[in-house]
GROMACS .gro file of C-alpha atoms in nm:
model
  318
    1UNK     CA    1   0.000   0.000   0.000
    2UNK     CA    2   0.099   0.370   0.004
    3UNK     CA    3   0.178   0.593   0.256
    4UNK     CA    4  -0.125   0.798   0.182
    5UNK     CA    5  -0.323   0.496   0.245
    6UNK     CA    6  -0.147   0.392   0.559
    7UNK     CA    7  -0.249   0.744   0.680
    8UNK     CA    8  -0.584   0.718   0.589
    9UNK     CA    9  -0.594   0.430   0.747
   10UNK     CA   10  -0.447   0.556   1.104
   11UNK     CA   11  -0.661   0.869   1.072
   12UNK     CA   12  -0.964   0.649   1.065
   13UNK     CA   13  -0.851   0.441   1.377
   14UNK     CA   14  -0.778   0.772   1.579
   15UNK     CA   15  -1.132   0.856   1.499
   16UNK     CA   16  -1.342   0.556   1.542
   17UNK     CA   17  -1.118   0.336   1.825
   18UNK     CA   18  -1.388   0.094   1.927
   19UNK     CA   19  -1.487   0.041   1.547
   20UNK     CA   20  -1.145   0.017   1.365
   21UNK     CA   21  -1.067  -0.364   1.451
   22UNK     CA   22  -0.845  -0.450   1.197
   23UNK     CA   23  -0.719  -0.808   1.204
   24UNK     CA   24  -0.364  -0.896   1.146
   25UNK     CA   25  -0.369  -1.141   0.866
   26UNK     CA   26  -0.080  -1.031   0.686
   27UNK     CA   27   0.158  -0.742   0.740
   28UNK     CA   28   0.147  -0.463   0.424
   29UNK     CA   29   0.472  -0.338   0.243
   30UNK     CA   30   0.465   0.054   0.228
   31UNK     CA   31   0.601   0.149  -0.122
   32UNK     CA   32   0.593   0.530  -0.278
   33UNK     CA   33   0.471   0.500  -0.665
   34UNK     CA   34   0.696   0.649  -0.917
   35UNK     CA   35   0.666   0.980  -1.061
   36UNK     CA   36   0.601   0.838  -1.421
   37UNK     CA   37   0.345   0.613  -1.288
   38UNK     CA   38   0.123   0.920  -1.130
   39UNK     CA   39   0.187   1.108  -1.454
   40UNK     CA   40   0.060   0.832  -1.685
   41UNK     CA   41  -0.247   0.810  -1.411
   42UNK     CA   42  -0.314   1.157  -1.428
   43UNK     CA   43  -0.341   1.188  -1.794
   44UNK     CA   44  -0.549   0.858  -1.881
   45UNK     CA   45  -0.805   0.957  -1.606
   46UNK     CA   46  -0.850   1.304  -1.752
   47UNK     CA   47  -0.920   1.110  -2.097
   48UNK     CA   48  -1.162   0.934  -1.931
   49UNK     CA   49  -1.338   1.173  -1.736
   50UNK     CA   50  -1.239   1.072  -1.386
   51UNK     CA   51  -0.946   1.268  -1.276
   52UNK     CA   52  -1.163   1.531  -1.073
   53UNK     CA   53  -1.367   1.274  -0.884
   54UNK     CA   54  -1.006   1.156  -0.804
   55UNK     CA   55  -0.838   1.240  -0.481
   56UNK     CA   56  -0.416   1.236  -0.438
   57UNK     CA   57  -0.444   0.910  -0.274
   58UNK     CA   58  -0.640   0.711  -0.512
   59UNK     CA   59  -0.423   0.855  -0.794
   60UNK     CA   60  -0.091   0.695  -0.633
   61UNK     CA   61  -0.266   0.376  -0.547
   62UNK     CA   62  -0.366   0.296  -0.882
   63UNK     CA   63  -0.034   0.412  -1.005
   64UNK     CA   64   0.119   0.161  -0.762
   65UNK     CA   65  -0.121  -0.126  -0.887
   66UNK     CA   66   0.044  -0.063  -1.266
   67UNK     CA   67   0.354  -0.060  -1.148
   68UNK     CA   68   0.306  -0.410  -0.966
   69UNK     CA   69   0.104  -0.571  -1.235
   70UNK     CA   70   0.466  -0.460  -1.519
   71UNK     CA   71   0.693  -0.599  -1.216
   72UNK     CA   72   0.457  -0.917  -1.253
   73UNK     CA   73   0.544  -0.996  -1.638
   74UNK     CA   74   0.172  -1.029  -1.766
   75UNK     CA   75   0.130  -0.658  -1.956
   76UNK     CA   76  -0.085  -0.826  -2.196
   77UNK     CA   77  -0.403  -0.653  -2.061
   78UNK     CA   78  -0.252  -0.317  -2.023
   79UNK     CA   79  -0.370  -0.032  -2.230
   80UNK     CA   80  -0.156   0.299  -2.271
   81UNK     CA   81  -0.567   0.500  -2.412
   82UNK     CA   82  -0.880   0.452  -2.259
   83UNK     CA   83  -1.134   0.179  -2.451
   84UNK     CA   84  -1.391   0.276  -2.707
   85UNK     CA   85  -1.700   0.414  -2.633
   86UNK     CA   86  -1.965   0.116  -2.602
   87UNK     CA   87  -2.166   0.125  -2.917
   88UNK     CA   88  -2.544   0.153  -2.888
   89UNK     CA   89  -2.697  -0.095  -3.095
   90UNK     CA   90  -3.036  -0.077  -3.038
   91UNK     CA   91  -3.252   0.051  -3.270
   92UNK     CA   92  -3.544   0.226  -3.258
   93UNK     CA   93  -3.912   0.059  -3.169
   94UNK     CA   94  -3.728  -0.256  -3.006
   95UNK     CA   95  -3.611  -0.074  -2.628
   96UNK     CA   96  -3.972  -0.134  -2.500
   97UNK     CA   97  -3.972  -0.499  -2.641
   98UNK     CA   98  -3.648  -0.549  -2.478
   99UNK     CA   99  -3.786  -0.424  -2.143
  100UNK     CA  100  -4.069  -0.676  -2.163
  101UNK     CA  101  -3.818  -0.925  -2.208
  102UNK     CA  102  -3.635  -0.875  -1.888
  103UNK     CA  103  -3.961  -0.784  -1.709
  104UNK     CA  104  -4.046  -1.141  -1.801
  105UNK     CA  105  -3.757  -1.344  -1.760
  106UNK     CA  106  -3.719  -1.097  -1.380
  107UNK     CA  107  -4.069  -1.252  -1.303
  108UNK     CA  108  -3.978  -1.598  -1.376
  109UNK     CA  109  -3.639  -1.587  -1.183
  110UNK     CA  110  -3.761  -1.632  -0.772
  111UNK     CA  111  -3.629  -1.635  -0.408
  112UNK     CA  112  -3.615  -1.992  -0.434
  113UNK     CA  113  -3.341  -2.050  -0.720
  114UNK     CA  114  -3.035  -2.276  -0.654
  115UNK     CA  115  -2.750  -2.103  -0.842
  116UNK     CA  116  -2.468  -2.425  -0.893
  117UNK     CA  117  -2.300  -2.496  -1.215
  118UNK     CA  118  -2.541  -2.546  -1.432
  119UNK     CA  119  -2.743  -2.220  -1.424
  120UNK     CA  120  -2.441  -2.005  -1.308
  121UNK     CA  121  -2.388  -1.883  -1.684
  122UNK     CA  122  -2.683  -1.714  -1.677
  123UNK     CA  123  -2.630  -1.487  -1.364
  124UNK     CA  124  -2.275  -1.417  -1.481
  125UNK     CA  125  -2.118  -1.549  -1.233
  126UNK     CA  126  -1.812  -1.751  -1.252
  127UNK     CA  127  -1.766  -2.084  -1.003
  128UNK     CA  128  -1.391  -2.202  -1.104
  129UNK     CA  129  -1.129  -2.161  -0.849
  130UNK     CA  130  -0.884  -2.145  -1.092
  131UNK     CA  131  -0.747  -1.796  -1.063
  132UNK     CA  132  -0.411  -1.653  -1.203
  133UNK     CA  133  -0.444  -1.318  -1.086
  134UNK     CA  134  -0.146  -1.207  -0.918
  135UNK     CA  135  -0.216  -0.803  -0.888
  136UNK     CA  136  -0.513  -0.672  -0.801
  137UNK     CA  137  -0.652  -0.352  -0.631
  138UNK     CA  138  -0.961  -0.368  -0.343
  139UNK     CA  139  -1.156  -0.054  -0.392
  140UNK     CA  140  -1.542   0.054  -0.396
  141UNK     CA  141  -1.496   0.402  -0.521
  142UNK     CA  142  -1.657   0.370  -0.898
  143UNK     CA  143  -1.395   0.604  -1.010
  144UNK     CA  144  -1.115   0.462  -0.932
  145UNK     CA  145  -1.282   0.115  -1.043
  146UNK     CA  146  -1.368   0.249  -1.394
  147UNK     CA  147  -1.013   0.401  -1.406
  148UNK     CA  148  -0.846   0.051  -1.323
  149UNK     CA  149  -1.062  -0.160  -1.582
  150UNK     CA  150  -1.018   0.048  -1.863
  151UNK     CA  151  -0.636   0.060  -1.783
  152UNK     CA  152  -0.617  -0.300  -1.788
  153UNK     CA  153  -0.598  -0.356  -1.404
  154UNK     CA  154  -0.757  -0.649  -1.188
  155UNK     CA  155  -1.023  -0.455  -0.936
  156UNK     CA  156  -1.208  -0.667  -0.682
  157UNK     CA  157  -1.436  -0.546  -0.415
  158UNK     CA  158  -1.454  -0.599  -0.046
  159UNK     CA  159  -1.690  -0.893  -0.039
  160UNK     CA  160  -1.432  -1.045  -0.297
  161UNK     CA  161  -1.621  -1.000  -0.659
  162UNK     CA  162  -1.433  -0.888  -0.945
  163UNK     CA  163  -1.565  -0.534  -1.154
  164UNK     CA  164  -1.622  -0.621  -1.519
  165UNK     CA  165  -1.832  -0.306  -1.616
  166UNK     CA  166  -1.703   0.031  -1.744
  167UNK     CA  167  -1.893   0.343  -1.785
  168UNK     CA  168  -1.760   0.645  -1.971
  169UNK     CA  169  -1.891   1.000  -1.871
  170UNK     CA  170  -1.975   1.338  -2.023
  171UNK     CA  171  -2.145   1.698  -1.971
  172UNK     CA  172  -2.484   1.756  -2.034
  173UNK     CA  173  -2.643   2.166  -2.085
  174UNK     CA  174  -2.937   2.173  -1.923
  175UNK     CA  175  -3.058   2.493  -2.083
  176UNK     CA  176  -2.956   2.364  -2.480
  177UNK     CA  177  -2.913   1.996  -2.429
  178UNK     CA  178  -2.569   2.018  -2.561
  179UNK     CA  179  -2.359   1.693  -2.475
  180UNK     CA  180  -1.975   1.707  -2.439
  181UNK     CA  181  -1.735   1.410  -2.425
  182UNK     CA  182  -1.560   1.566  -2.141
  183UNK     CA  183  -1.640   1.644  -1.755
  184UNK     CA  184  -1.416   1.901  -1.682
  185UNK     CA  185  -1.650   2.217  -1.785
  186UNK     CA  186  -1.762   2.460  -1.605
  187UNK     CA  187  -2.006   2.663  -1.857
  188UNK     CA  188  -2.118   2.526  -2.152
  189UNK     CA  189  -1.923   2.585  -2.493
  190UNK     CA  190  -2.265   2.648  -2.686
  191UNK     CA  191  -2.461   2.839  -2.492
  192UNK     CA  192  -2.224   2.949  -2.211
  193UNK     CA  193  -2.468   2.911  -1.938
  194UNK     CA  194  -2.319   2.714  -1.550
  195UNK     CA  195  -2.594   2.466  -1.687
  196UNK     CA  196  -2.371   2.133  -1.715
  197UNK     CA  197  -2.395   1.812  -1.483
  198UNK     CA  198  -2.243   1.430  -1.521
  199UNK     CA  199  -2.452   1.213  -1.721
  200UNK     CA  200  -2.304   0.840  -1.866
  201UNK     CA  201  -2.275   0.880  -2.230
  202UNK     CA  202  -2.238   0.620  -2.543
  203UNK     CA  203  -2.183   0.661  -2.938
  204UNK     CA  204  -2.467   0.570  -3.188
  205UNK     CA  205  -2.329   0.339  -3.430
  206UNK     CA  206  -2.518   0.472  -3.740
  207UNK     CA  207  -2.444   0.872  -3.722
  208UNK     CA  208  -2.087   0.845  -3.453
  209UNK     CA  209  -2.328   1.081  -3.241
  210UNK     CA  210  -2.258   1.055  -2.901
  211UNK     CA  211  -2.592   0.967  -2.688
  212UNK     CA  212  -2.621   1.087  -2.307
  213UNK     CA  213  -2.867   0.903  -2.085
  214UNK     CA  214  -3.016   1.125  -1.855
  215UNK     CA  215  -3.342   1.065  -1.619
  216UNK     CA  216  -3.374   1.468  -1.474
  217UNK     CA  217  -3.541   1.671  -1.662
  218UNK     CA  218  -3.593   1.997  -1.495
  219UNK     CA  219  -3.298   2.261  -1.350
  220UNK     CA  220  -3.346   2.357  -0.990
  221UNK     CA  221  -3.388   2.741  -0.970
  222UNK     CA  222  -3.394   2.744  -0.642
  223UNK     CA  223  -3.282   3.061  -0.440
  224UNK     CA  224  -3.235   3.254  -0.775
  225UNK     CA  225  -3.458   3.579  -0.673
  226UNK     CA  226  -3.151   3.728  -0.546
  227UNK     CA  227  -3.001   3.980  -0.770
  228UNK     CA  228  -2.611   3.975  -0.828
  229UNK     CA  229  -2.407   4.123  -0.557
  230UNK     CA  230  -2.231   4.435  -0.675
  231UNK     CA  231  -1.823   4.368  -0.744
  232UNK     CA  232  -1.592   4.411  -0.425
  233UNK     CA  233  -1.257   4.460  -0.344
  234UNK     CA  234  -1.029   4.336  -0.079
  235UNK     CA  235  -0.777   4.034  -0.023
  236UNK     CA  236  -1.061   3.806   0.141
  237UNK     CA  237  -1.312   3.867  -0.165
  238UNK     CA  238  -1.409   3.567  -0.395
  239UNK     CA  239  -1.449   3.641  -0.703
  240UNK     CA  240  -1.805   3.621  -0.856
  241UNK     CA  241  -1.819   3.399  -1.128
  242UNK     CA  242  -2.078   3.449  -1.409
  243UNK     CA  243  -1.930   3.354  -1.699
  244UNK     CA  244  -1.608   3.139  -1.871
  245UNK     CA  245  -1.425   3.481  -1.986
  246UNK     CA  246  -1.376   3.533  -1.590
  247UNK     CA  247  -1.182   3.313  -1.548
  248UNK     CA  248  -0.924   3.418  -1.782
  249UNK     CA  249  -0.890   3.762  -1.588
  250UNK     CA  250  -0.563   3.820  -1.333
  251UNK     CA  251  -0.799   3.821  -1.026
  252UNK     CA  252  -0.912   3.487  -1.104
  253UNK     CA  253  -0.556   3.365  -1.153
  254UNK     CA  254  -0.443   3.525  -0.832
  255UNK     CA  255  -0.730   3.337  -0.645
  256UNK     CA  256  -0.668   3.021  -0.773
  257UNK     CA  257  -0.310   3.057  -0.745
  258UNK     CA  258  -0.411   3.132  -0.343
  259UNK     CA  259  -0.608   2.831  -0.348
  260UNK     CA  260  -0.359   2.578  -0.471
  261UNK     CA  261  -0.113   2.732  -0.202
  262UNK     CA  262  -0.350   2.646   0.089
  263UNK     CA  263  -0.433   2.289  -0.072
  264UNK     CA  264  -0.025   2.193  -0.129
  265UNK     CA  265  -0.014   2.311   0.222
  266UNK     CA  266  -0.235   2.122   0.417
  267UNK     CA  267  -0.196   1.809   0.163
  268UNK     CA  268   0.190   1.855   0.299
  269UNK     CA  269   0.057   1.846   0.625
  270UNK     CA  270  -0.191   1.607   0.649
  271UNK     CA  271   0.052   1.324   0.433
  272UNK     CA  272   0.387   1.408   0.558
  273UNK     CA  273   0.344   1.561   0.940
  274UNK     CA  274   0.401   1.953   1.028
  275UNK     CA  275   0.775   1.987   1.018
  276UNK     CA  276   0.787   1.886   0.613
  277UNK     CA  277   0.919   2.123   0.363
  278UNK     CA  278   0.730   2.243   0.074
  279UNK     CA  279   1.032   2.130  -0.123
  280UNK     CA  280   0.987   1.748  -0.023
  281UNK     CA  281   0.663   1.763  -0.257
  282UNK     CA  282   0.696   1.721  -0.622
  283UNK     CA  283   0.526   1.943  -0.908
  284UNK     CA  284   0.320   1.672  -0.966
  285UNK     CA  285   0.153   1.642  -0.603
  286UNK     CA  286  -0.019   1.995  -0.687
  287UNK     CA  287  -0.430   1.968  -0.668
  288UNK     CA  288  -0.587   2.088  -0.949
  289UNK     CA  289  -0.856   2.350  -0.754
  290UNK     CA  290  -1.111   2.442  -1.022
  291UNK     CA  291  -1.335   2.214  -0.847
  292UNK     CA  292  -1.350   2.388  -0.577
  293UNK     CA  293  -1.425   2.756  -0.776
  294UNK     CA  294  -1.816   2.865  -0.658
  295UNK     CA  295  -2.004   2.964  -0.969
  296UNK     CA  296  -2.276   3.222  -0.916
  297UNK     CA  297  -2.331   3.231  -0.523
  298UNK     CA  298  -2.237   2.838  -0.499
  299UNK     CA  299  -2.431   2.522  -0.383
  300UNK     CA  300  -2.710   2.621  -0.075
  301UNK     CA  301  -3.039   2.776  -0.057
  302UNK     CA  302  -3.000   3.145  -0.046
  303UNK     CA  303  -3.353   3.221   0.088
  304UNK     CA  304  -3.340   2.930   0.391
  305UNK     CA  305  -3.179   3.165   0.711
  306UNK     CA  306  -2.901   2.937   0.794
  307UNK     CA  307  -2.783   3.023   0.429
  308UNK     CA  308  -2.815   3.444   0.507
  309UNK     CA  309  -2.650   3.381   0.824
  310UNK     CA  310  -2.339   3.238   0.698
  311UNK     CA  311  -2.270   3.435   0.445
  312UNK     CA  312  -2.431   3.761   0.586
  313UNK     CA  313  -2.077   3.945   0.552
  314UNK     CA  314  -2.041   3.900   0.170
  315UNK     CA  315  -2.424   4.006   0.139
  316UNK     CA  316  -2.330   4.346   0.348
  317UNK     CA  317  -2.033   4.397   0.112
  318UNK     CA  318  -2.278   4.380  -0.172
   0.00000   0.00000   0.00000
């Protein structure tokens, strides 16, 4: 494991004494991943769509997990660029027969079923203990799972099954219906309205169009009867983002560049202990912050009074 893990992992004990009880089976080997490793992480999970649901941690454990799986010998599986979109197939008029279908064969299946070697190809499952798996990584996060399977990685799960399915992402407009491949946007490109959530997204097979599948169908305009504060100045201010040409101003830059300083710092601190250097940290080890960048007047409820009284200063100032 890594040391970020062995941290987390003391952290959580410290917390929770009387529920942390953690069995000795087997005593882990604390190894730092390499610097390449992280890199090559970094850039196949922004291809995917992942890297900003990824924290520092998971990023060096599945860098670790490549890095055992070439020591191994078997790079057979491993892919240097994400897979292929899945294909949708199905054409149109046949989804609702294809829902009866599995409404049917759901009815038929009962409590009562047996599953032993002869049925156990239809709940794809596997019985044989044959197993030649010599690295794999134990995770539940569905990021770090989709990252790992699309890299070519083994990923089982704490009650010992093994993740087969991979799900790509994209960014859905709410106000145009525009769909983007990636899930890094903040505004959309079309429109240019904050208007863009995660929805899974696959490729028709006739036209190359990519297809989102999304259930909501409404945008929550909740707490918008405020009008916008009026611009302020001041070292403590947060900037008051409306639109992507913002963010390309020298304020904006200055605040982020304030943000990643506090993140590298208490990253430092919470990893490596109080009396470590900045210097001990490599280039790489820097948190991208645009996730954390409130657009408009951020998540919350601006009419419900525990929202006014928290931010009652910056409402003053306006």
């Amino acid at each position: 494991m890594t040391p970020g893990i062995q941290m987390e992992l003391e952290k959580y004990r410290q917390k929770n004494p009387l529920e942390a009880v953690i069995r000795t089976v087997f005593t882990p080997v604390i190894r730092e991943p390499a610097d390449e490793d992280v890199i090559f992480v970094r850039k196949f999970a922004s291809l995917t769509g992942d890297l900003q649901y990824l924290s520092k941690v998971d990023i060096e454990c599945i860098a670790l997990t490549r890095r055992l799986q070439i020591e191994s010998g078997d790079t057979s599986k491993l892919r240097e660029t994400p897979m292929t979109l899945k294909i949708d197939k199905t054409p149109k008029g046949k989804s609702k027969e294809k829902s009866n279908k599995n409404r049917k064969t759901e009815s038929q299946v009962g409590f009562d079923c047996w599953i032993g070697s002869h049925n156990v190809n239809s709940y794809n499952m596997d019985l044989s203990d044959k197993d030649d798996r010599k690295v794999s990584c134990m995770t539940t996060d569905f990021a770090m799972q989709n990252v790992l399977i699309q890299m070519g990685l083994n990923v089982i799960t704490l009650d010992g099954f093994i993740a087969r399915t991979i799900r790509r992402w994209g960014q859905m407009c709410r106000a145009c219906y525009e769909v983007f491949p990636n899930t890094s946007r903040k505004f959309c490109a079309k429109c240019g309205n904050a208007t863009v959530d995660k929805v899974p997204v696959t490729v028709n097979s006739e036209s190359g169009e990519i297809v989102a599948r999304d259930t909501r169908k409404w945008v929550n305009t909740r707490g918008t009867i405020y009008t916008q504060p009026k611009p302020a100045t001041g070292r403590n201010t947060k900037p008051y983002i409306v639109a992507e040409d913002q963010m390309l101003m020298p304020a904006f830059k200055n605040y982020m560049r304030q943000i990643n300083r506090k993140e590298k710092k208490d990253s430092i601190l919470h990893f490596y202990g109080e009396d470590t250097k900045e210097n001990n940290i490599s280039p790489i080890d820097i948190i991208s912050s645009l996730n954390h960048v409130p657009i408009g007047l951020g998540k919350g409820n601006p009419n419900s009074n525990r929202w006014i009284q928290k931010h009652k200063r910056s409402l003053k100032s306006s």
